[in-house]
Each structure stands twice: as C-alpha cells, then as structure tokens.
mmCIF file of C-alpha atoms and ligand atoms in Angstrom:
data_model
loop_
_atom_site.group_PDB
_atom_site.id
_atom_site.type_symbol
_atom_site.label_atom_id
_atom_site.label_comp_id
_atom_site.label_asym_id
_atom_site.label_seq_id
_atom_site.Cartn_x
_atom_site.Cartn_y
_atom_site.Cartn_z
ATOM 1 C CA MET A 9 93.999 107.678 89.020
ATOM 2 C CA SER A 10 97.117 109.808 88.235
ATOM 3 C CA VAL A 11 100.615 107.812 87.690
ATOM 4 C CA ASN A 12 103.274 109.257 89.438
ATOM 5 C CA SER A 13 106.146 108.028 89.747
ATOM 6 C CA LYS A 14 107.845 109.138 93.413
ATOM 7 C CA TRP A 15 104.986 107.109 94.906
ATOM 8 C CA TYR A 16 106.729 104.053 92.786
ATOM 9 C CA PHE A 17 109.391 101.520 93.500
ATOM 10 C CA GLY A 18 110.291 100.475 89.884
ATOM 11 C CA GLN A 19 106.337 99.700 88.642
ATOM 12 C CA PHE A 20 106.085 98.232 92.731
ATOM 13 C CA GLY A 21 104.474 100.327 95.520
ATOM 14 C CA GLY A 22 101.288 103.236 94.303
ATOM 15 C CA ARG A 23 98.336 105.207 95.645
ATOM 16 C CA PHE A 24 95.815 102.446 95.968
ATOM 17 C CA VAL A 25 92.995 104.160 97.485
ATOM 18 C CA PRO A 26 89.713 105.904 98.339
ATOM 19 C CA GLU A 27 89.638 109.572 97.567
ATOM 20 C CA THR A 28 88.798 110.427 100.967
ATOM 21 C CA LEU A 29 91.991 109.422 101.817
ATOM 22 C CA TYR A 30 94.560 111.161 99.031
ATOM 23 C CA PHE A 31 94.186 114.084 101.569
ATOM 24 C CA PRO A 32 95.544 113.131 104.868
ATOM 25 C CA LEU A 33 98.666 111.075 102.628
ATOM 26 C CA GLU A 34 99.768 114.526 100.493
ATOM 27 C CA GLU A 35 99.406 116.369 103.760
ATOM 28 C CA LEU A 36 101.810 113.246 105.715
ATOM 29 C CA GLU A 37 104.209 113.091 102.695
ATOM 30 C CA GLN A 38 104.297 116.662 102.372
ATOM 31 C CA VAL A 39 105.117 116.830 106.297
ATOM 32 C CA TYR A 40 108.002 114.077 106.629
ATOM 33 C CA PHE A 41 109.501 115.734 103.310
ATOM 34 C CA LYS A 42 109.181 119.001 104.544
ATOM 35 C CA PHE A 43 110.547 117.844 108.267
ATOM 36 C CA TYR A 44 112.474 114.486 108.378
ATOM 37 C CA LYS A 45 115.895 115.869 106.817
ATOM 38 C CA THR A 46 115.500 119.243 109.896
ATOM 39 C CA LYS A 47 117.877 119.786 112.660
ATOM 40 C CA LYS A 48 114.951 119.855 115.135
ATOM 41 C CA PHE A 49 113.004 116.820 113.918
ATOM 42 C CA LEU A 50 116.373 114.400 114.009
ATOM 43 C CA SER A 51 117.561 115.450 117.266
ATOM 44 C CA GLU A 52 114.540 114.980 118.947
ATOM 45 C CA LEU A 53 114.162 110.975 117.215
ATOM 46 C CA ASN A 54 118.094 110.478 117.543
ATOM 47 C CA TYR A 55 117.602 111.918 121.608
ATOM 48 C CA TYR A 56 114.677 109.047 121.659
ATOM 49 C CA TYR A 57 116.381 105.625 120.007
ATOM 50 C CA THR A 58 119.287 106.368 122.435
ATOM 51 C CA THR A 59 117.458 107.143 125.759
ATOM 52 C CA TYR A 60 114.366 104.959 125.530
ATOM 53 C CA VAL A 61 114.663 102.446 123.223
ATOM 54 C CA GLY A 62 118.301 102.051 123.857
ATOM 55 C CA ARG A 63 119.667 102.487 120.070
ATOM 56 C CA PRO A 64 122.802 102.090 118.853
ATOM 57 C CA THR A 65 121.585 98.079 119.170
ATOM 58 C CA PRO A 66 125.279 95.707 119.629
ATOM 59 C CA LEU A 67 126.244 94.117 115.943
ATOM 60 C CA TYR A 68 127.152 91.398 117.781
ATOM 61 C CA TYR A 69 129.640 88.378 116.897
ATOM 62 C CA ALA A 70 127.912 84.827 117.586
ATOM 63 C CA LYS A 71 131.526 82.857 117.638
ATOM 64 C CA ASN A 72 129.813 79.522 119.049
ATOM 65 C CA LEU A 73 127.050 79.656 116.355
ATOM 66 C CA SER A 74 130.417 80.857 113.550
ATOM 67 C CA GLU A 75 132.300 78.213 114.796
ATOM 68 C CA TYR A 76 129.383 75.390 113.944
ATOM 69 C CA CYS A 77 128.646 76.664 110.475
ATOM 70 C CA GLY A 78 132.197 77.375 109.772
ATOM 71 C CA PHE A 79 132.207 81.506 108.867
ATOM 72 C CA LYS A 80 131.583 84.966 110.664
ATOM 73 C CA ILE A 81 128.452 85.279 112.159
ATOM 74 C CA TYR A 82 127.496 88.540 113.215
ATOM 75 C CA LEU A 83 124.106 89.303 114.206
ATOM 76 C CA LYS A 84 122.447 92.791 114.499
ATOM 77 C CA ARG A 85 120.827 92.879 117.562
ATOM 78 C CA GLU A 86 116.928 94.472 117.233
ATOM 79 C CA ASP A 87 116.203 91.777 120.691
ATOM 80 C CA LEU A 88 117.313 94.500 122.763
ATOM 81 C CA CYS A 89 115.117 97.183 121.382
ATOM 82 C CA HIS A 90 112.928 98.783 124.129
ATOM 83 C CA THR A 91 109.689 96.595 123.536
ATOM 84 C CA GLY A 92 111.930 93.653 122.142
ATOM 85 C CA ALA A 93 111.975 94.390 118.402
ATOM 86 C CA HIS A 94 113.215 96.572 115.356
ATOM 87 C CA LYS A 95 108.650 97.482 115.290
ATOM 88 C CA ILE A 96 110.071 100.621 117.849
ATOM 89 C CA ASN A 97 112.098 102.787 115.439
ATOM 90 C CA ASN A 98 109.328 103.535 113.546
ATOM 91 C CA THR A 99 106.372 103.672 115.341
ATOM 92 C CA ILE A 100 108.920 106.500 117.651
ATOM 93 C CA GLY A 101 109.049 108.237 114.274
ATOM 94 C CA GLN A 102 105.900 107.787 113.146
ATOM 95 C CA ALA A 103 104.129 109.479 116.930
ATOM 96 C CA LEU A 104 106.919 112.530 116.110
ATOM 97 C CA LEU A 105 104.930 112.921 112.824
ATOM 98 C CA ALA A 106 101.117 112.963 114.391
ATOM 99 C CA LYS A 107 102.379 114.817 116.958
ATOM 100 C CA ILE A 108 104.294 117.369 114.175
ATOM 101 C CA ILE A 109 100.497 117.310 111.686
ATOM 102 C CA GLY A 110 98.728 117.478 115.528
ATOM 103 C CA LYS A 111 96.735 115.263 115.126
ATOM 104 C CA LYS A 112 95.729 113.155 118.451
ATOM 105 C CA ARG A 113 93.909 109.984 117.850
ATOM 106 C CA VAL A 114 95.873 107.596 116.978
ATOM 107 C CA ILE A 115 94.527 103.910 115.313
ATOM 108 C CA ALA A 116 97.426 100.907 114.081
ATOM 109 C CA GLU A 117 96.552 97.170 113.350
ATOM 110 C CA THR A 118 98.289 94.819 114.575
ATOM 111 C CA GLY A 119 98.363 90.711 113.931
ATOM 112 C CA ALA A 120 100.744 89.090 116.790
ATOM 113 C CA GLY A 121 100.753 92.312 118.853
ATOM 114 C CA GLN A 122 104.024 93.433 118.280
ATOM 115 C CA HIS A 123 103.023 96.573 116.541
ATOM 116 C CA GLY A 124 99.947 97.434 119.016
ATOM 117 C CA VAL A 125 102.338 96.875 121.854
ATOM 118 C CA ALA A 126 105.104 99.227 120.117
ATOM 119 C CA THR A 127 102.723 101.894 119.286
ATOM 120 C CA ALA A 128 100.904 101.811 122.023
ATOM 121 C CA THR A 129 103.793 102.077 123.833
ATOM 122 C CA VAL A 130 105.307 105.912 121.998
ATOM 123 C CA CYS A 131 100.740 106.737 122.412
ATOM 124 C CA ALA A 132 101.673 106.725 126.009
ATOM 125 C CA LEU A 133 104.685 108.385 125.954
ATOM 126 C CA PHE A 134 103.713 111.188 124.070
ATOM 127 C CA ASN A 135 99.894 111.545 125.303
ATOM 128 C CA LEU A 136 98.281 110.650 122.694
ATOM 129 C CA ARG A 137 95.215 108.404 122.338
ATOM 130 C CA CYS A 138 95.128 104.554 120.780
ATOM 131 C CA VAL A 139 92.679 101.987 119.446
ATOM 132 C CA VAL A 140 94.334 99.225 118.038
ATOM 133 C CA TYR A 141 92.650 97.040 115.552
ATOM 134 C CA MET A 142 93.436 93.275 115.472
ATOM 135 C CA GLY A 143 91.614 90.179 114.046
ATOM 136 C CA GLU A 144 89.737 88.172 116.446
ATOM 137 C CA GLU A 145 91.278 85.282 116.110
ATOM 138 C CA ASP A 146 95.176 87.757 116.920
ATOM 139 C CA VAL A 147 93.076 88.456 120.593
ATOM 140 C CA HIS A 148 92.154 84.980 121.092
ATOM 141 C CA ARG A 149 95.472 83.588 120.184
ATOM 142 C CA GLN A 150 97.903 86.718 121.313
ATOM 143 C CA GLN A 151 95.673 87.485 124.911
ATOM 144 C CA ILE A 152 99.312 88.589 127.214
ATOM 145 C CA ASN A 153 99.447 91.358 124.283
ATOM 146 C CA VAL A 154 95.839 92.477 123.881
ATOM 147 C CA TYR A 155 96.395 92.839 128.065
ATOM 148 C CA ARG A 156 100.082 94.760 127.422
ATOM 149 C CA MET A 157 97.987 96.886 125.259
ATOM 150 C CA LYS A 158 95.471 98.311 127.361
ATOM 151 C CA LEU A 159 98.141 98.603 130.309
ATOM 152 C CA LEU A 160 99.125 100.617 128.635
ATOM 153 C CA GLY A 161 96.662 103.074 128.128
ATOM 154 C CA ALA A 162 95.236 101.920 124.766
ATOM 155 C CA GLU A 163 92.282 100.435 123.505
ATOM 156 C CA VAL A 164 91.340 97.190 121.566
ATOM 157 C CA VAL A 165 89.216 96.767 118.684
ATOM 158 C CA PRO A 166 88.195 92.612 117.353
ATOM 159 C CA VAL A 167 87.727 92.437 113.872
ATOM 160 C CA LYS A 168 84.975 89.801 113.102
ATOM 161 C CA THR A 169 85.107 90.228 109.722
ATOM 162 C CA GLY A 170 87.049 88.093 106.586
ATOM 163 C CA SER A 171 89.717 85.516 108.200
ATOM 164 C CA LYS A 172 89.405 87.652 111.593
ATOM 165 C CA THR A 173 92.650 88.173 111.184
ATOM 166 C CA LEU A 174 96.383 90.678 109.811
ATOM 167 C CA LYS A 175 94.629 91.508 106.528
ATOM 168 C CA ASP A 176 91.438 92.393 108.002
ATOM 169 C CA ALA A 177 92.568 94.902 110.487
ATOM 170 C CA ILE A 178 94.325 96.656 107.925
ATOM 171 C CA ASN A 179 91.545 97.211 106.444
ATOM 172 C CA GLU A 180 89.572 97.668 108.790
ATOM 173 C CA CYS A 181 91.943 100.526 109.865
ATOM 174 C CA LEU A 182 91.585 102.085 106.695
ATOM 175 C CA ARG A 183 87.975 102.161 107.284
ATOM 176 C CA ASP A 184 88.240 103.914 110.893
ATOM 177 C CA TRP A 185 90.607 106.454 109.147
ATOM 178 C CA VAL A 186 88.448 106.823 106.003
ATOM 179 C CA THR A 187 85.658 107.908 108.911
ATOM 180 C CA ASN A 188 87.416 110.260 110.953
ATOM 181 C CA VAL A 189 90.639 111.916 109.154
ATOM 182 C CA LYS A 190 89.864 115.016 110.468
ATOM 183 C CA ASN A 191 91.953 114.255 113.954
ATOM 184 C CA THR A 192 93.377 110.609 113.468
ATOM 185 C CA PHE A 193 96.587 108.903 112.486
ATOM 186 C CA TYR A 194 97.108 106.201 110.919
ATOM 187 C CA ILE A 195 100.466 104.535 112.060
ATOM 188 C CA ILE A 196 101.750 101.468 110.111
ATOM 189 C CA GLY A 197 103.503 98.759 110.948
ATOM 190 C CA SER A 198 105.563 97.615 108.012
ATOM 191 C CA VAL A 199 106.854 98.968 104.389
ATOM 192 C CA VAL A 200 103.333 97.952 103.166
ATOM 193 C CA GLY A 201 100.322 99.844 102.491
ATOM 194 C CA PRO A 202 99.771 103.185 100.464
ATOM 195 C CA HIS A 203 102.239 106.282 99.481
ATOM 196 C CA PRO A 204 104.277 107.517 101.333
ATOM 197 C CA TYR A 205 103.979 104.385 104.256
ATOM 198 C CA PRO A 206 106.166 102.485 102.596
ATOM 199 C CA LEU A 207 109.147 105.275 102.151
ATOM 200 C CA ILE A 208 108.662 106.716 105.137
ATOM 201 C CA VAL A 209 108.927 103.343 107.533
ATOM 202 C CA ARG A 210 111.660 102.112 105.388
ATOM 203 C CA ASN A 211 113.633 105.307 105.770
ATOM 204 C CA PHE A 212 112.961 104.960 109.437
ATOM 205 C CA GLN A 213 114.081 101.377 110.169
ATOM 206 C CA SER A 214 116.719 102.050 108.350
ATOM 207 C CA ILE A 215 118.656 103.265 111.289
ATOM 208 C CA ILE A 216 119.393 98.418 111.889
ATOM 209 C CA GLY A 217 121.870 99.008 108.065
ATOM 210 C CA TRP A 218 123.034 102.582 108.858
ATOM 211 C CA GLU A 219 124.346 101.148 112.282
ATOM 212 C CA THR A 220 125.625 97.759 110.866
ATOM 213 C CA LYS A 221 127.945 99.878 108.800
ATOM 214 C CA ARG A 222 129.821 101.849 110.838
ATOM 215 C CA GLN A 223 129.808 98.755 113.017
ATOM 216 C CA ILE A 224 131.371 95.878 110.740
ATOM 217 C CA LEU A 225 133.601 98.779 108.922
ATOM 218 C CA LYS A 226 135.397 99.219 112.757
ATOM 219 C CA LEU A 227 135.265 95.112 113.292
ATOM 220 C CA GLU A 228 136.373 94.243 110.227
ATOM 221 C CA LYS A 229 137.556 97.173 107.836
ATOM 222 C CA ARG A 230 135.520 96.088 105.209
ATOM 223 C CA LEU A 231 131.604 95.581 104.392
ATOM 224 C CA PRO A 232 129.894 92.146 104.922
ATOM 225 C CA ASP A 233 129.090 89.870 102.496
ATOM 226 C CA TYR A 234 126.468 88.646 103.094
ATOM 227 C CA LEU A 235 122.847 90.580 104.868
ATOM 228 C CA VAL A 236 119.913 88.255 106.132
ATOM 229 C CA SER A 237 116.396 89.166 107.445
ATOM 230 C CA CYS A 238 113.422 87.663 107.910
ATOM 231 C CA VAL A 239 110.349 88.634 105.819
ATOM 232 C CA GLY A 240 107.171 89.704 106.589
ATOM 233 C CA GLY A 241 105.948 92.629 105.448
ATOM 234 C CA GLY A 242 109.229 93.424 104.836
ATOM 235 C CA SER A 243 110.216 96.385 107.489
ATOM 236 C CA ASN A 244 113.375 94.588 109.281
ATOM 237 C CA ALA A 245 114.764 93.300 106.041
ATOM 238 C CA ILE A 246 114.426 96.569 104.199
ATOM 239 C CA GLY A 247 115.429 98.415 107.103
ATOM 240 C CA LEU A 248 119.422 96.444 107.379
ATOM 241 C CA PHE A 249 119.216 96.095 103.603
ATOM 242 C CA HIS A 250 118.091 99.827 102.235
ATOM 243 C CA PRO A 251 121.874 101.874 102.989
ATOM 244 C CA PHE A 252 124.033 98.700 100.992
ATOM 245 C CA PHE A 253 121.223 99.411 98.045
ATOM 246 C CA ASN A 254 124.953 100.357 95.896
ATOM 247 C CA GLU A 255 127.205 98.230 97.761
ATOM 248 C CA LYS A 256 127.526 95.931 94.901
ATOM 249 C CA ASN A 257 129.641 93.547 96.568
ATOM 250 C CA VAL A 258 127.402 93.239 99.123
ATOM 251 C CA LYS A 259 124.295 90.332 99.096
ATOM 252 C CA MET A 260 121.150 90.487 100.252
ATOM 253 C CA ILE A 261 119.297 88.054 101.304
ATOM 254 C CA GLY A 262 115.261 87.823 102.655
ATOM 255 C CA VAL A 263 113.726 84.832 104.034
ATOM 256 C CA GLU A 264 109.459 83.584 104.153
ATOM 257 C CA ALA A 265 107.486 81.660 106.160
ATOM 258 C CA ALA A 266 107.088 78.481 104.357
ATOM 259 C CA GLY A 267 105.412 76.892 106.696
ATOM 260 C CA LYS A 268 104.369 73.166 106.391
ATOM 261 C CA GLY A 269 105.846 73.447 103.134
ATOM 262 C CA LEU A 270 105.477 75.997 99.510
ATOM 263 C CA ASN A 271 104.001 72.979 98.037
ATOM 264 C CA THR A 272 101.112 72.841 100.720
ATOM 265 C CA ASN A 273 98.736 76.369 100.999
ATOM 266 C CA LEU A 274 100.087 76.503 104.480
ATOM 267 C CA HIS A 275 103.208 79.241 104.006
ATOM 268 C CA SER A 276 103.377 82.951 103.879
ATOM 269 C CA ALA A 277 105.890 82.949 100.519
ATOM 270 C CA THR A 278 104.591 85.642 98.872
ATOM 271 C CA LEU A 279 107.372 86.411 96.846
ATOM 272 C CA HIS A 280 108.073 82.817 95.796
ATOM 273 C CA LYS A 281 104.083 81.624 95.335
ATOM 274 C CA GLY A 282 102.480 85.186 94.579
ATOM 275 C CA LYS A 283 100.933 87.052 91.799
ATOM 276 C CA ILE A 284 101.024 90.764 91.339
ATOM 277 C CA GLY A 285 98.179 92.493 92.845
ATOM 278 C CA ILE A 286 96.450 95.321 94.287
ATOM 279 C CA LEU A 287 96.227 95.107 98.543
ATOM 280 C CA HIS A 288 95.990 97.517 101.484
ATOM 281 C CA GLY A 289 96.579 100.469 98.442
ATOM 282 C CA MET A 290 99.575 99.191 97.408
ATOM 283 C CA LYS A 291 100.223 97.407 94.024
ATOM 284 C CA THR A 292 102.993 94.660 94.883
ATOM 285 C CA PHE A 293 103.374 90.451 94.993
ATOM 286 C CA VAL A 294 100.085 88.986 96.945
ATOM 287 C CA LEU A 295 99.171 85.624 97.543
ATOM 288 C CA VAL A 296 95.922 84.870 95.597
ATOM 289 C CA ASP A 297 94.232 81.774 94.834
ATOM 290 C CA LYS A 298 92.624 80.043 91.888
ATOM 291 C CA ASP A 299 89.786 82.727 92.012
ATOM 292 C CA GLY A 300 92.377 86.105 92.445
ATOM 293 C CA GLN A 301 90.723 85.625 96.283
ATOM 294 C CA VAL A 302 93.906 86.525 98.994
ATOM 295 C CA GLN A 303 94.602 83.687 99.904
ATOM 296 C CA PRO A 304 94.399 82.929 104.027
ATOM 297 C CA THR A 305 98.006 82.512 105.245
ATOM 298 C CA TYR A 306 99.866 80.457 107.449
ATOM 299 C CA SER A 307 103.337 80.333 109.077
ATOM 300 C CA ILE A 308 104.617 79.632 113.149
ATOM 301 C CA SER A 309 105.240 83.129 113.741
ATOM 302 C CA ALA A 310 102.542 85.871 113.171
ATOM 303 C CA GLY A 311 105.170 88.312 112.199
ATOM 304 C CA LEU A 312 105.402 86.526 109.245
ATOM 305 C CA ASP A 313 101.853 85.459 108.807
ATOM 306 C CA TYR A 314 100.582 88.646 105.796
ATOM 307 C CA PRO A 315 98.982 87.915 102.468
ATOM 308 C CA ALA A 316 101.510 90.800 100.881
ATOM 309 C CA VAL A 317 104.758 92.024 100.543
ATOM 310 C CA GLY A 318 106.312 95.658 100.797
ATOM 311 C CA PRO A 319 106.227 97.030 97.321
ATOM 312 C CA GLU A 320 109.938 98.391 97.762
ATOM 313 C CA HIS A 321 110.871 94.194 97.999
ATOM 314 C CA SER A 322 109.164 92.996 95.114
ATOM 315 C CA PHE A 323 110.957 95.565 92.981
ATOM 316 C CA TYR A 324 114.370 93.995 94.516
ATOM 317 C CA LYS A 325 113.181 90.766 93.447
ATOM 318 C CA SER A 326 112.438 92.536 89.801
ATOM 319 C CA ILE A 327 115.769 93.641 89.580
ATOM 320 C CA SER A 328 117.521 90.476 91.241
ATOM 321 C CA ARG A 329 119.120 93.372 93.683
ATOM 322 C CA ALA A 330 117.981 90.725 96.253
ATOM 323 C CA GLU A 331 117.807 86.490 96.929
ATOM 324 C CA TYR A 332 114.245 85.617 98.090
ATOM 325 C CA VAL A 333 114.546 81.871 99.839
ATOM 326 C CA SER A 334 112.447 80.370 102.585
ATOM 327 C CA ALA A 335 112.687 78.650 105.742
ATOM 328 C CA SER A 336 109.734 75.591 107.065
ATOM 329 C CA ASP A 337 108.149 75.933 110.002
ATOM 330 C CA ASP A 338 110.477 73.537 111.132
ATOM 331 C CA THR A 339 113.750 75.358 110.224
ATOM 332 C CA ALA A 340 112.866 78.185 112.168
ATOM 333 C CA LEU A 341 112.262 76.095 115.605
ATOM 334 C CA LEU A 342 116.152 74.403 114.452
ATOM 335 C CA GLY A 343 116.948 77.616 114.051
ATOM 336 C CA PHE A 344 115.522 78.905 117.602
ATOM 337 C CA GLU A 345 116.869 76.121 119.318
ATOM 338 C CA ILE A 346 120.558 76.548 117.949
ATOM 339 C CA LEU A 347 120.843 80.125 118.521
ATOM 340 C CA SER A 348 119.603 79.335 121.903
ATOM 341 C CA LYS A 349 121.898 76.432 123.096
ATOM 342 C CA LEU A 350 124.899 78.607 121.359
ATOM 343 C CA GLU A 351 124.593 81.995 122.088
ATOM 344 C CA GLY A 352 122.328 81.797 124.898
ATOM 345 C CA ILE A 353 119.759 84.106 123.375
ATOM 346 C CA LEU A 354 116.241 82.997 122.605
ATOM 347 C CA PRO A 355 115.239 84.737 119.017
ATOM 348 C CA ALA A 356 111.478 86.076 117.962
ATOM 349 C CA LEU A 357 110.303 82.781 115.864
ATOM 350 C CA GLU A 358 110.979 85.376 113.064
ATOM 351 C CA PRO A 359 114.204 86.383 112.852
ATOM 352 C CA ALA A 360 114.733 81.812 113.722
ATOM 353 C CA HIS A 361 113.757 81.563 110.459
ATOM 354 C CA ALA A 362 116.928 83.496 108.767
ATOM 355 C CA ILE A 363 118.752 82.105 111.187
ATOM 356 C CA GLY A 364 117.370 78.539 110.083
ATOM 357 C CA TYR A 365 117.524 79.143 106.683
ATOM 358 C CA VAL A 366 122.151 80.032 107.789
ATOM 359 C CA VAL A 367 122.129 77.131 109.483
ATOM 360 C CA LYS A 368 120.422 74.571 107.631
ATOM 361 C CA ASN A 369 122.644 76.131 104.275
ATOM 362 C CA LYS A 370 125.916 76.844 105.624
ATOM 363 C CA LYS A 371 127.989 74.915 103.038
ATOM 364 C CA ARG A 372 126.850 77.873 100.028
ATOM 365 C CA PHE A 373 128.634 80.537 102.515
ATOM 366 C CA HIS A 374 132.841 79.981 101.557
ATOM 367 C CA LYS A 375 135.000 80.403 104.675
ATOM 368 C CA ASN A 376 135.821 83.728 104.773
ATOM 369 C CA ASN A 377 132.204 85.375 104.110
ATOM 370 C CA ILE A 378 130.914 87.950 106.763
ATOM 371 C CA VAL A 379 127.274 86.954 107.435
ATOM 372 C CA VAL A 380 124.728 89.531 109.212
ATOM 373 C CA ILE A 381 121.540 88.167 110.534
ATOM 374 C CA CYS A 382 119.084 90.753 111.807
ATOM 375 C CA LEU A 383 117.887 89.494 114.746
ATOM 376 C CA SER A 384 114.472 91.693 114.856
ATOM 377 C CA GLY A 385 112.826 90.298 118.152
ATOM 378 C CA ARG A 386 113.346 88.281 121.444
ATOM 379 C CA GLY A 387 111.798 85.073 122.001
ATOM 380 C CA ASP A 388 109.824 85.578 124.857
ATOM 381 C CA LYS A 389 106.208 85.781 123.682
ATOM 382 C CA ASP A 390 107.180 82.966 121.360
ATOM 383 C CA ILE A 391 107.724 80.563 124.145
ATOM 384 C CA ASP A 392 104.302 79.190 124.430
ATOM 385 C CA ILE A 393 104.564 77.873 120.641
ATOM 386 C CA VAL A 394 108.223 76.496 120.683
ATOM 387 C CA ARG A 395 107.147 74.871 124.116
ATOM 388 C CA ARG A 396 104.523 73.307 122.429
ATOM 389 C CA HIS A 397 106.499 72.231 119.054
ATOM 390 C CA LEU A 398 109.135 70.679 120.387
HETATM 391 C C1 PLP B 14 106.755 92.130 113.190
HETATM 392 C C2 PLP B 14 108.645 90.865 113.533
HETATM 393 C C3 PLP B 14 108.555 90.561 111.291
HETATM 394 C C4 PLP B 14 108.096 91.023 110.451
HETATM 395 O O1 PLP B 14 107.650 92.299 110.408
HETATM 396 P P1 PLP B 14 108.565 93.230 108.583
HETATM 397 O O2 PLP B 14 108.105 94.211 108.951
HETATM 398 O O3 PLP B 14 108.971 91.758 107.919
HETATM 399 O O4 PLP B 14 110.466 92.892 109.440
HETATM 400 C C5 PLP B 14 109.994 90.665 112.401
HETATM 401 N N1 PLP B 14 110.661 90.254 112.847
HETATM 402 C C6 PLP B 14 109.869 90.557 114.340
HETATM 403 C C7 PLP B 14 110.866 89.987 115.531
HETATM 404 C C8 PLP B 14 108.792 91.368 114.512
HETATM 405 O O5 PLP B 14 108.562 91.178 115.241
#
C-alpha cells in the first residue's frame, strides 16, 4: 500500500481498505475536490442549510448558567437543526455528492439511530433508496428511531455479528459497499473511516465553527478563550474546532465519555485509554483489550459509544492543539439537569457531557473567560434513559 501524505493528519488517517474500495474512494475524492468550492455546489448546500436545516443556528448567551459558573458561557445551538442534531449538516452534503456521482442507493450505519434518521431524511428529500445497518442490540434499544427511519422510507437491517452494535454495523456497511459499489454511495456519520471521509465530514461540519466565529466576533468583539465539545467519533467537535485551528489563543477541550469510570472497562474514552491501531479503514487511537481485540465500549449516551475516534483528533492530541478530558455518566446527568433547570433546554446526553464537565470543573476557568460549548443535539430522545437514572 502506498503511503500518500494527503491522506493523513500527521501520522493518523489513511486508507486501509480492500482493493475493491479504492475506486469508489478515489471517485469520491475527485468529485469532492472538483465541486466543493464551486458556486453551484456551495449555493445548493447553502440553500438546504438555510431553508431545510434552519441555519445559521443561534449562538446563545446562557446567562443563568454563566452566573452559576462565574464566567461567560455561550451555547452553539445545533440542537435546533432539523432532526435535532448536527448530523444533518453532513448527511445533506454527502447526499448532494451522491447525486452528482449519480448513485441512487445509499447505505449508512447507525448506533443510536441519530445518523440513520438524518440519512433517511435526506434520502427522502432527494429521492434516494436508503438502507441503514444497525446492530441488533441497538435495534432493540432504539425502537422509536427504527420506526422513524421506516416512516421516512428507509430499510433497516439488523446486524447480528460481533457485539451487535455500532462497530459491527460499520463493518457490515463496508461489506455491502464492496459488493454493491457500482450503484451505492456510503454516507458515513462522523469524521471516521478511510480517506477522504474524515476530511469531507469535517468540512461539512465546519459550518458550526465558521458561524460561531462570525457570531462571537459580532457579540463580544473578540474570539472565545475556550471551545468545548463532546467527542464520540468527533464530528461536532472538529466542526467547531477546525476554523479556530490557527487561532493560537483559543483553547479547545474535547470531552470523551468516561461511563462508569476510566478504571473500569465501562467507558468510551478512546483518546485516554486507546492505543494507536487500525479500525474501519483508518489509523487512529482504538480501544483494545490485552490481546489487541477491539474492546466493547459503554456510555450512557449511545452517540459517544464508539471504540475509535476520528484521526484528526488523534492528530490534535499528538501536537497538543486540543486537550482531551472525560466526563462520567453521572457528570453527564448533572449537565443534563443543570441545563434543563437553569436555561429551559433539555440537552442530548452527548453534549450533556461537555456541559457537565464545564460545571464540575468551573474552577479551572477565569471570571473573564468566554467559553463556547457545542450543544450538538436536543434531549427528547434521551428522556427515558434520564428518567431511569435520576
Ligand atoms: C452522534 C452524536 C454525537 C457524537 O458524534 P460526533 O461525531 O462525535 O459529533 C454527539 N452529539 C449528538 C447529539 C449526536 O447525535
């Protein structure tokens, strides 16, 4: 395999896939680079962002939470996007690429169902056939989202291999793609997988950071001191961070799920406990056991429950551009309760990790600090889980 530096973030990323997938990945890369900066593509993307997704999303000054913590906190309101989370920023973009390439069948993987719903949504919009792979465990745990996808016209295929969760659904997608490469487009849900996916998904999600930059400059006449996001695969985080990469005074904090604690096996803190390895076509940090087998992961929020992480985060960690911390289930529940009670906003349990981290560690921030937290999704989907725990 030739090592192509364009495929990497530092030493992370790459394209570790079977021969058969070289052609469609190459095709995707070429089409993407040919179109993504053209007026036509950008105006179409922007049309759907504004009229369908509801962009720009507000940058909301959380006054009550700020007073409670003792410094200024702004929330980037991705929870107000159509379908309730940031995922649609990416699925719209990739579906437009599928249309350009002329592929009529779309496949996607999903864990909790959020990416599956966002993909089924854009497939309905653009009249594409949609097949969503979902671990059998997750099909049982997330019945409402399964039904939602079916209402949107998608076929949901339960995956019975391995741990019957997200990582197995991704493997199944890659297998389907190898078989049906001619007519099928794979819409990946986060900044993961073989090149060019981590780059393409990051660029689509960067709308979060570009808007934030413009909005905070207007509101505060300066850039924030901190950006804070939860990290599952890492797409909402890198979407917020990337446009600030060269702003050396803006610090970045990525919050992983510590589940029941980092000294148990029940967590998904890949950048804390992982080793450099290869999974799903990319070189990155991966959670493995003593024998090098991919470790089952756990988090109260299904969206953070992934045994690897986007290669660009591994890169940010390796050059210390971002700091990666973790927050437990209990910290996330604390974040959920506090935001609900103080601001009247029910956050998804994923960004509740970021909120909980900031609240619990408020002493590390200074009273003059401006902190932007990415509120990646709304909490309606998690109400049953929260009810069982609080
Ligand atoms: C899927 C999801 C996440 C985790 O995915 P990233 O790629 O890490 O952003 C976070 N928040 C919400 C609301 C999600 O649906």
